Coordinates of C-alpha atoms in Angstrom, one line a residue:
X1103 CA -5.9 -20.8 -13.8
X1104 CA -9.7 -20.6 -13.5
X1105 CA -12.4 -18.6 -14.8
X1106 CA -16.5 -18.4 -14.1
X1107 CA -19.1 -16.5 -14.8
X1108 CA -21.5 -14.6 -12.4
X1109 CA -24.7 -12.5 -12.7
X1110 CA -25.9 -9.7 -10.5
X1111 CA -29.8 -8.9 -10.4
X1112 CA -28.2 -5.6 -10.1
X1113 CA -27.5 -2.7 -13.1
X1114 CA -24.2 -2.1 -12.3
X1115 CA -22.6 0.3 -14.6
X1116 CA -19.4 -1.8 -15.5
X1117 CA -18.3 -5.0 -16.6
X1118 CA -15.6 -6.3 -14.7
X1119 CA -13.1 -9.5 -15.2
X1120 CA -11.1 -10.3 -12.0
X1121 CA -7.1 -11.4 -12.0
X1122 CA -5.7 -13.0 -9.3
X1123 CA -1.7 -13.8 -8.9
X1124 CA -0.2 -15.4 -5.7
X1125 CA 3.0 -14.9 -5.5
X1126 CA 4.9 -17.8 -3.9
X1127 CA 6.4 -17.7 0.2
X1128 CA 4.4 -14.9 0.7
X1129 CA 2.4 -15.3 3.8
X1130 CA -1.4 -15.3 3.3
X1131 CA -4.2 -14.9 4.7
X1132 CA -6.7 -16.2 2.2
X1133 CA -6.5 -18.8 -0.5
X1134 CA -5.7 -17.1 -4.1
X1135 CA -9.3 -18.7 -4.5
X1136 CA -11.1 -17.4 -1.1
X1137 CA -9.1 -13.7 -1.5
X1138 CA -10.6 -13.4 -5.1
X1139 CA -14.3 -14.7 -3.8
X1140 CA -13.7 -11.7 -1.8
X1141 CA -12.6 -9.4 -4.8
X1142 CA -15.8 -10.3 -6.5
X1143 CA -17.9 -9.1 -3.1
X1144 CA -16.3 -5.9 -3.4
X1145 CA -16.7 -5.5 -7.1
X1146 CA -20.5 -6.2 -6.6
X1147 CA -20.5 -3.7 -3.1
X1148 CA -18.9 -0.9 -5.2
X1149 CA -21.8 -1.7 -8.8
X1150 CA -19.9 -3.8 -11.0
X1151 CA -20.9 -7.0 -12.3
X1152 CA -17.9 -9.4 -12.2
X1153 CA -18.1 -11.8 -15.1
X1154 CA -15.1 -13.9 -14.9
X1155 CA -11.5 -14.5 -13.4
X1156 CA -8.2 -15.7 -14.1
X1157 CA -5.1 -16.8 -11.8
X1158 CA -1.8 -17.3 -11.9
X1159 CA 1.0 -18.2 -9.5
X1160 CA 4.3 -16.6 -10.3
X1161 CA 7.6 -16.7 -7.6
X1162 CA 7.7 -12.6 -8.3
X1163 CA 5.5 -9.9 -10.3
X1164 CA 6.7 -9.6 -13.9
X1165 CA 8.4 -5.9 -13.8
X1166 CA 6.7 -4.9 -16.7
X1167 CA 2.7 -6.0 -16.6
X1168 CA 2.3 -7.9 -12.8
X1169 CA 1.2 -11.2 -14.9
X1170 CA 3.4 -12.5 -17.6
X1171 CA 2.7 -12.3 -21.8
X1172 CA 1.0 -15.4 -22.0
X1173 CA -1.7 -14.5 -19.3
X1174 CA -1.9 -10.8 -20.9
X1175 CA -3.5 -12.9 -24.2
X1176 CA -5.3 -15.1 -22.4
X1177 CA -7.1 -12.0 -20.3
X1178 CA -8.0 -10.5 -23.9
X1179 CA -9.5 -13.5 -25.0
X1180 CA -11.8 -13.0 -21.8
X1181 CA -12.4 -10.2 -22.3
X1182 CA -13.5 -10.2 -26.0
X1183 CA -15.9 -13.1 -24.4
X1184 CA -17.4 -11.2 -21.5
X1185 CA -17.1 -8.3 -23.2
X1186 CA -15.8 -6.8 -19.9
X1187 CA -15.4 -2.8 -19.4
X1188 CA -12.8 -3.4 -17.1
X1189 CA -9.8 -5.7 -15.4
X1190 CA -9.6 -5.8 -11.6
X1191 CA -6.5 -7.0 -9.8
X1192 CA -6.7 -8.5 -6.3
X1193 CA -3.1 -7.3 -6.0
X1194 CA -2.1 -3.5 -6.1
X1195 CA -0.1 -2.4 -9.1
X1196 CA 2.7 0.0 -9.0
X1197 CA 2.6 2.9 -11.6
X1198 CA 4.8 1.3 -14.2
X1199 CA 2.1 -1.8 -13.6
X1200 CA -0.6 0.2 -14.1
X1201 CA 0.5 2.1 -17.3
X1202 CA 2.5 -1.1 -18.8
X1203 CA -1.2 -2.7 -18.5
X1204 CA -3.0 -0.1 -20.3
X1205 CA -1.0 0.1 -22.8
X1206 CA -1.0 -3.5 -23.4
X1207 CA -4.9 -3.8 -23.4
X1208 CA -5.6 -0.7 -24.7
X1209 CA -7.5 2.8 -24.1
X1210 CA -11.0 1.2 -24.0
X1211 CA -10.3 -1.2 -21.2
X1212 CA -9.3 0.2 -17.7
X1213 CA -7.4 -1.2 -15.0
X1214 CA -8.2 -1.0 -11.1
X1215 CA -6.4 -2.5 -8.5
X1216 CA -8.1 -3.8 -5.2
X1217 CA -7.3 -0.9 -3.4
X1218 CA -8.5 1.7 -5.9
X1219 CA -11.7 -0.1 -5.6
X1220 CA -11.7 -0.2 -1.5
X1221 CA -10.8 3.8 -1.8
X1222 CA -14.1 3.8 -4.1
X1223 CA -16.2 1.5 -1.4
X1224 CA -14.9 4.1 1.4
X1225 CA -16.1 7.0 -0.8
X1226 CA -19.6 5.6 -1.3
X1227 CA -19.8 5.1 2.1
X1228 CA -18.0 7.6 4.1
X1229 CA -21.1 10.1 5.8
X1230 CA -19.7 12.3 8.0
X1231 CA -17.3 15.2 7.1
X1232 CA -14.5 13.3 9.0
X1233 CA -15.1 10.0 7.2
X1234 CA -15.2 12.1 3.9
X1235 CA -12.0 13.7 4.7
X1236 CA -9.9 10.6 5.3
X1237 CA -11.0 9.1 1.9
X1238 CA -10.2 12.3 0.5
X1239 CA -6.8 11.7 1.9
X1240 CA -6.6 8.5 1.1
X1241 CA -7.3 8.6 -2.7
X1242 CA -4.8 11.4 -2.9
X1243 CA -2.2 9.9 -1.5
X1244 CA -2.7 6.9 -3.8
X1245 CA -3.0 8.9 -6.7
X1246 CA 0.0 10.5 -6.3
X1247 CA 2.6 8.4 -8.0
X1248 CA 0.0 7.3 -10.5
X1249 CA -0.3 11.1 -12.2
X1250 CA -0.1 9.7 -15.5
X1251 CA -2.2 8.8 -18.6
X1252 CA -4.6 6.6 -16.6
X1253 CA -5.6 9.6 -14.3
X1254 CA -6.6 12.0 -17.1
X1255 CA -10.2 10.8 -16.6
X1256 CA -10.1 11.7 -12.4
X1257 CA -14.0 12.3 -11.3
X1258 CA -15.5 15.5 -10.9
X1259 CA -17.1 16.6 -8.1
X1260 CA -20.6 16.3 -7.9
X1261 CA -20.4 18.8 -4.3
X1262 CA -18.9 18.9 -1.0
X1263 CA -19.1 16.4 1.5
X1264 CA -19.5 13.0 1.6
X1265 CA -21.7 10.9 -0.7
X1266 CA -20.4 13.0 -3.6
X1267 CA -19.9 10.8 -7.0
X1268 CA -18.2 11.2 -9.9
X1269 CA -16.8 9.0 -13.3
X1270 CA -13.6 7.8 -13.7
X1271 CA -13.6 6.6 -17.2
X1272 CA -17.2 5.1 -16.4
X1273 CA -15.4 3.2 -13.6
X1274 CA -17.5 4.8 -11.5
X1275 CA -14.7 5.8 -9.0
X1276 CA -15.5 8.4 -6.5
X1277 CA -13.1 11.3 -7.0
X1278 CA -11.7 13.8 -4.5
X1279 CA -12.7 16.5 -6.1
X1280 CA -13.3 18.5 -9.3
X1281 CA -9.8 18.0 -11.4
X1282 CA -8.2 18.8 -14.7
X1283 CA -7.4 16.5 -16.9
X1284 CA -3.4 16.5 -16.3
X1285 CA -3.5 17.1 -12.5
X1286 CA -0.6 19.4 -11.2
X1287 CA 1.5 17.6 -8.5
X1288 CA 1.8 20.7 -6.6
X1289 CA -1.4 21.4 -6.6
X1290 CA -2.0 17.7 -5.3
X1291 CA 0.5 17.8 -2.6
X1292 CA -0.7 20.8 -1.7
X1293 CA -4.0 19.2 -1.3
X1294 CA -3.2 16.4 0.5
X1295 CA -1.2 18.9 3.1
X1296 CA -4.4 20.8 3.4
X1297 CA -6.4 17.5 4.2
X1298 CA -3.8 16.3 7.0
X1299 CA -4.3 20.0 8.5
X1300 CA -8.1 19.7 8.6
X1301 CA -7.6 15.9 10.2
X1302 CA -5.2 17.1 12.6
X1303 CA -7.3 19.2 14.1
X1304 CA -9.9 16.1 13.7
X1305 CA -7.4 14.2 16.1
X1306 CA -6.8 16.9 18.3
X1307 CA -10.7 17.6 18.9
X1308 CA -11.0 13.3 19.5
X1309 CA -8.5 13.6 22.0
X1310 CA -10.1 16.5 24.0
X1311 CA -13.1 14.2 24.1
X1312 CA -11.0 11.6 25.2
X1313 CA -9.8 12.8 28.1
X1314 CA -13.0 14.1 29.3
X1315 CA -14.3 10.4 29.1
X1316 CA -11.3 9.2 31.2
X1317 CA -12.2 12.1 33.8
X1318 CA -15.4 10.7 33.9
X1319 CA -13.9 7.2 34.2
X1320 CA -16.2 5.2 32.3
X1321 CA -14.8 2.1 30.5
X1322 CA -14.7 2.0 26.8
X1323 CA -15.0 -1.0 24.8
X1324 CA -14.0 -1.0 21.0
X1325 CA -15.5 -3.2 18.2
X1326 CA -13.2 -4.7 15.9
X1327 CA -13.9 -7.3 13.2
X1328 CA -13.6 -7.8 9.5
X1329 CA -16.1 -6.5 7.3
X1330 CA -19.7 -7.2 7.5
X1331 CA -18.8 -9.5 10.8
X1332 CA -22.3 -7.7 12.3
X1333 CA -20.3 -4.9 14.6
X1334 CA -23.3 -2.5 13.9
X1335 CA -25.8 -4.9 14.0
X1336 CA -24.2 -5.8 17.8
X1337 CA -24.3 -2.3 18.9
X1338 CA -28.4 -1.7 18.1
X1339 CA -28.9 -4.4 20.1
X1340 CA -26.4 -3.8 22.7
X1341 CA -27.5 0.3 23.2
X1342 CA -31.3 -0.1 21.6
X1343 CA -29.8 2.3 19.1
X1344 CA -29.7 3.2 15.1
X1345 CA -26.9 2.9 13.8
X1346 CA -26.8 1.9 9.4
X1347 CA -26.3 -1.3 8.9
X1348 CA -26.6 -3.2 5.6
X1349 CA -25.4 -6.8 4.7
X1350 CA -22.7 -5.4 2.1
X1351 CA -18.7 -4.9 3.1
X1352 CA -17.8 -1.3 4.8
X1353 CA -21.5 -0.1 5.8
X1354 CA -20.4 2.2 8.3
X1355 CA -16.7 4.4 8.1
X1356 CA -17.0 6.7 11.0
X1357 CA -16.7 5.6 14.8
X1358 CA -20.0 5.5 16.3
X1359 CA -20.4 5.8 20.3
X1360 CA -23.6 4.7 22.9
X1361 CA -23.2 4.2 26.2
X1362 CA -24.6 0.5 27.5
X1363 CA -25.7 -0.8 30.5
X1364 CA -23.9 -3.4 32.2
X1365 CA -24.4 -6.4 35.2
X1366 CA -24.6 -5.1 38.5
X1367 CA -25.6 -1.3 37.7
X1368 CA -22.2 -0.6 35.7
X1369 CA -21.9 0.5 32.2
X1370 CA -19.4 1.2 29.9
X1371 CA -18.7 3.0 26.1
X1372 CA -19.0 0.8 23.2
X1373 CA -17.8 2.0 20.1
X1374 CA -17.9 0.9 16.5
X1375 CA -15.2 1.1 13.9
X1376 CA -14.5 0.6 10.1
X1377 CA -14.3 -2.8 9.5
X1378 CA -11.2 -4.7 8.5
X1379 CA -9.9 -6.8 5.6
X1380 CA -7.1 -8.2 4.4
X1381 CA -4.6 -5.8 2.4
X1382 CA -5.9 -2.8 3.9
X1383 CA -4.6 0.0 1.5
X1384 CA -1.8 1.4 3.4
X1385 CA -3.0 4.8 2.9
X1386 CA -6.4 3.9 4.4
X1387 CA -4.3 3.0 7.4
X1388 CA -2.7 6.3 7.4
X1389 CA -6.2 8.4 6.6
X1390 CA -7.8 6.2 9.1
X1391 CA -5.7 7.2 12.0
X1392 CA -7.7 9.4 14.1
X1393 CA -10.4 7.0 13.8
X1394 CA -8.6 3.8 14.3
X1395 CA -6.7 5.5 18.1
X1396 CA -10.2 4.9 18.8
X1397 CA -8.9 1.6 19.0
X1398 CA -6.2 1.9 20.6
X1399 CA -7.5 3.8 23.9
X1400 CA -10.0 1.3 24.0
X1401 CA -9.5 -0.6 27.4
X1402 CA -11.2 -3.9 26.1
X1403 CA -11.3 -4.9 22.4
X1404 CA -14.8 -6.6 21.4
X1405 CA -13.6 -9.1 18.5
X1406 CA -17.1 -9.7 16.8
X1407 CA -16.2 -12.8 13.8
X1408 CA -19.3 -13.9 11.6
X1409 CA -19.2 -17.8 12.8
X1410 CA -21.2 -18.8 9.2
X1411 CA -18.4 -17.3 7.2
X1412 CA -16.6 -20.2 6.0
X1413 CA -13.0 -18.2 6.2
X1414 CA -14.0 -17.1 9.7
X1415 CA -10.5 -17.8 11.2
X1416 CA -8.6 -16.4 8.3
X1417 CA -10.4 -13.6 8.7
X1418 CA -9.8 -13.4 12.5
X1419 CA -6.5 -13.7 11.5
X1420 CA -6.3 -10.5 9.2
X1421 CA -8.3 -8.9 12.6
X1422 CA -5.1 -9.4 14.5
X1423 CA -2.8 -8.5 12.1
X1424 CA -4.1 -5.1 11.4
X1425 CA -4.2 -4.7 15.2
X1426 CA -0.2 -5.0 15.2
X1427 CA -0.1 -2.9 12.6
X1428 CA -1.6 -0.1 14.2
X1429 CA 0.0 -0.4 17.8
X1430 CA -3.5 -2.3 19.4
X1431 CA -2.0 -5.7 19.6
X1432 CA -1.3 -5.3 23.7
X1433 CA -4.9 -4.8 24.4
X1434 CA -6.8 -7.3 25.8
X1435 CA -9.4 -8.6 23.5
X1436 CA -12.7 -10.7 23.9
X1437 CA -14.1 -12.7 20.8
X1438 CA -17.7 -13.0 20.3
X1439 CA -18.8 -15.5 17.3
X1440 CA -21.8 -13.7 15.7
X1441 CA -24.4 -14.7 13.6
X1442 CA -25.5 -18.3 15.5
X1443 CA -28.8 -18.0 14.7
X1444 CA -27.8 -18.7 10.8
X1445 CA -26.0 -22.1 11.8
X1446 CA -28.2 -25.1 10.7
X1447 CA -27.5 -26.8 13.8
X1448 CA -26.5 -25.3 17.3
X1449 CA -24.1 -28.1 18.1
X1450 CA -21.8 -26.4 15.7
X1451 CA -21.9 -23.2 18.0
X1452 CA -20.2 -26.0 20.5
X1453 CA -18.0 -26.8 18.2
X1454 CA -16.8 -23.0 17.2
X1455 CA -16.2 -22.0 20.6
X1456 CA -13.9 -24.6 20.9
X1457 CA -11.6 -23.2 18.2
X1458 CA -12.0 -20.1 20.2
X1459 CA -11.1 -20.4 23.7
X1460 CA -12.4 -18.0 25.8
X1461 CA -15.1 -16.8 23.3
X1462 CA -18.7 -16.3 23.9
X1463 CA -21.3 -17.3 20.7
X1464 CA -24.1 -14.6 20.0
X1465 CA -26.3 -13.7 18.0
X1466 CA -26.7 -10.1 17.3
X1467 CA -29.9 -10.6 16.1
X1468 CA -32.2 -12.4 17.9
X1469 CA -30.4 -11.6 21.3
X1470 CA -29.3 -14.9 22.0
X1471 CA -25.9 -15.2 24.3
X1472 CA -25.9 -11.2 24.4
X1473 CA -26.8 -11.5 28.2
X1474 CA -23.6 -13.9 28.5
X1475 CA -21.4 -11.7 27.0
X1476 CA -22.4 -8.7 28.8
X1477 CA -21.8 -10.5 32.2
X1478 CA -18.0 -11.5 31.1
X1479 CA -17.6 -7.9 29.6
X1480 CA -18.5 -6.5 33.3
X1481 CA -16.6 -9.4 34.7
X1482 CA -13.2 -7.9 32.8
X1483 CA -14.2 -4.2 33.2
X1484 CA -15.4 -3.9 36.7
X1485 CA -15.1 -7.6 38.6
X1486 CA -11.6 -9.4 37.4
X1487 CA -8.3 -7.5 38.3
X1488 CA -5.2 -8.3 35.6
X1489 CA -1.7 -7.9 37.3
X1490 CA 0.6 -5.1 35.7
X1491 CA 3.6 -2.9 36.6
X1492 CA 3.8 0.1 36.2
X1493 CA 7.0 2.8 36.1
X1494 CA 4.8 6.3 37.0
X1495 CA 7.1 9.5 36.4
X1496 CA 6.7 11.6 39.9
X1497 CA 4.2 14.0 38.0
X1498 CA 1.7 11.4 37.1
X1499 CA 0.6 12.0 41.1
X1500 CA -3.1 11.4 40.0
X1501 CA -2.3 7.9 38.6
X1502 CA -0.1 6.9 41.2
X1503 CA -3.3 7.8 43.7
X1504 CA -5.4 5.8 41.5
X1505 CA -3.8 3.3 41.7
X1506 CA -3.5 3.2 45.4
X1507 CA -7.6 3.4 45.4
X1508 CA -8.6 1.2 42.8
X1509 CA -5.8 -1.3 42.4
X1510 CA -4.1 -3.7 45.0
X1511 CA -0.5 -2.8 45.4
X1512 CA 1.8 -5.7 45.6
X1513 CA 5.2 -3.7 45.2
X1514 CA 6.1 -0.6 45.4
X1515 CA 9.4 1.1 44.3
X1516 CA 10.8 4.5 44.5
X1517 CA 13.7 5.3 41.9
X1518 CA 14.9 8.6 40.6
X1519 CA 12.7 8.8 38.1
X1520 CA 9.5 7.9 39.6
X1521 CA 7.7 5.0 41.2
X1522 CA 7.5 1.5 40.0
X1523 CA 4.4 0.1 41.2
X1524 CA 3.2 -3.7 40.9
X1525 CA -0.3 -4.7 41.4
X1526 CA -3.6 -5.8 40.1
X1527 CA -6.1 -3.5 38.4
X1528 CA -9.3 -3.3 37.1
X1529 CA -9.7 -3.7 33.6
X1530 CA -11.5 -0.4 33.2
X1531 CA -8.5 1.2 34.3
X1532 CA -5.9 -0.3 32.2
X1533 CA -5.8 2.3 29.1
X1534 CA -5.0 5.0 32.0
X1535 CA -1.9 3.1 32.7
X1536 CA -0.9 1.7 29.4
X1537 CA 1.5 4.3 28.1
X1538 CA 3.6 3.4 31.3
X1539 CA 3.3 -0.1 31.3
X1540 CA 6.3 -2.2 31.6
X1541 CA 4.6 -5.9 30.9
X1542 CA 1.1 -6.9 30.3
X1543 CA -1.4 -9.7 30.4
X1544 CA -4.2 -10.3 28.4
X1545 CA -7.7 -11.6 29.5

């Protein structure tokens, strides 16, 4: 168990005390201690003021409360000392959790999990119609289940679009829209079907836009990285462009595109994404998913990790694991270590890249190593060739003839299906042939 006590120069409109439980052989990214460092980041991102924190290490959640009777007293005591408005949980509470716990502490203290408080982040900072309705989404579909006592305070909407605000209980939490104060189920589900309707058609106008980028043949190049790594920061400098950036987690939701010119008179897409973290809400995931197959068409991944963060590989780790989570784990993927220019000593820019093999340091910056990195991005895209095989269906002529022109063919074989070719292509070319790819390589 541990506690501190923080200030903010900010007014942040709530108090909040942080609890933190590990529960034991479950596999983690972060340190109880480094994954509630990160709580209190958020806490601060989304306007609270985080005055304290407890922990506990249990071998399973108590069915009742999460944390056992003994740590509910101790948590009170806190609270009557840091006369805190609120109790955050880094780990996210199931309904019986969340109504057990507010019964226990009471009507004047509320209780937010960590991913009520990323759907709040997301809500803050979602500005685009799209990025507003996958939050939208999102808090619906976590709010679901929890149509209880504890939602009789849901926000009301302050107007359409995103950057709306609203109160929830003077948590602050964004709402999804004006609500009663015993929210119909039916009326929610109906909702919620609404919202996947509207983000279906999303998806459907991101593929259309898709394609015509493949016609055009251009190679697109995705940036992934956990939060506040310095994705936007990389893609101003990269495309001389605008794109928000502010040093606070999730500064940019919606997937923003420049073309950028590469060695040798090439170019390519580059695109920028939400940033990850570790327990990405699950319905974030699903919200997300017309902006995250952004991703996942990508024909080279840009992994962008903030070399001065001292959880950098943990981090990286999380990266990776959200990749196989949403189907992007085959594509190849090329680390840059950001932020250099903030190490006290350059030699330990030598030193990171050796715990990254095959990654290039930058700084997103000052410019340093971006010319580096731009020469191995063409080098991948345009100048190496990665072997793969292929099984084309007889109607995917055009790929087949693609193939033949911009590949080398090494094998070729007919069956009654289609033809299985073997060969070496381009890395610009790969996301064509992906869906039909029998093995892959990375870079």
């Amino acid at each position: 168990m541990s506690k501190k006590s923080t200030e903010s120069t900010n007014n942040p409109r709530e108090k909040a005390f942080l609890v933190g439980v590990q529960i034991r052989g479950e596999d983690q990214v972060l340190t109880l201690e480094e994954s509630l460092d990160e709580l209190a980041l958020l806490a601060e991102t989304s306007g609270l003021i985080v005055v304290g924190q407890l922990t506990q290490k249990l071998d399973k959640p108590y069915s009742k409360t999460y944390i056992g009777p003994g740590k509910i007293d101790e948590v009170k005591a806190f609270i009557n000392e840091y006369q805190a408005d609120l109790i955050l949980f880094d780990n996210e509470l199931n309904p019986r959790h969340l109504r057990e716990l507010e019964e226990s502490f009471g009507k004047d203290i509320r209780i937010l999990d960590r991913t009520a408080l990323i759907l709040d982040i997301f809500a803050q900072h979602a500005r685009t119609n799209e990025g507003a309705l996958q939050v939208e989404l999102a808090q619906y579909e976590y709010r679901l289940p929890r149509l209880t006592r504890s939602w009789t305070h849901l926000a009301r909407q302050a107007g359409g679009g995103a950057g709306r605000t609203g109160t929830a209980g003077g948590v602050g939490l964004r709402g999804p829209g004006e609500t009663q104060l015993e929210v119909d189920r039916r009326d929610v589900r109906k909702r919620i079907s609404q919202l996947k309707a509207e983000l279906e058609k999303v998806r459907v106008h991101r593929n259309q836009y898709r394609a015509r980028r493949k016609r055009s043949r251009i190679p697109v190049v995705a940036l992934v990285g956990y939060t506040n790594a310095g994705k936007s920061t990389l893609l101003n400098y990269l495309a001389d462009s605008d794109v928000y950036v502010a040093d606070e987690l999730f500064a940019t939701l919606d997937p923003t595109t420049r073309r950028v010119e590469l060695p040798g008179g090439n170019s390519a897409l580059i695109t920028d994404t939400v940033g990850f973290i570790q327990k990405l809400p699950t319905p974030l995931v699903a919200a997300f998913r017309a902006t995250l197959e952004e991703i996942n068409e990508a024909d080279l991944l840009l992994h962008v990790v903030d070399i001065t963060n001292p959880h950098a590989q943990g981090q990286a780790k999380a990266v990776y694991q959200t990749l196989m989570e949403i189907g992007a784990d085959e594509i190849p993927v090329l680390t840059a270590l950001n932020k250099i220019d903030k190490l006290p000593d350059a030699k330990l820019a030598i030193d990171a890249l050796a715990a990254y093999p095959g990654a290039v340091a930058i700084s997103a910056m000052t410019g340093e190593g971006i010319d580096n990195l731009l020469h191995r991005i063409n080098d991948y895209l345009y100048e190496n060739y990665t072997e793969i095989t292929v099984h084309l269906p007889y109607q995917e002529g055009g790929l087949s003839a693609l193939f033949h022109e911009q590949g080398q063919v090494e094998r070729l074989v007919h069956t009654e299906t289609g033809v299985e070719i073997t060969g070496r292509l381009p890395g610009r070319l790969l996301a064509q042939f992906r869906l039909f790819q029998k093995k892959s390589k990375e870079i």
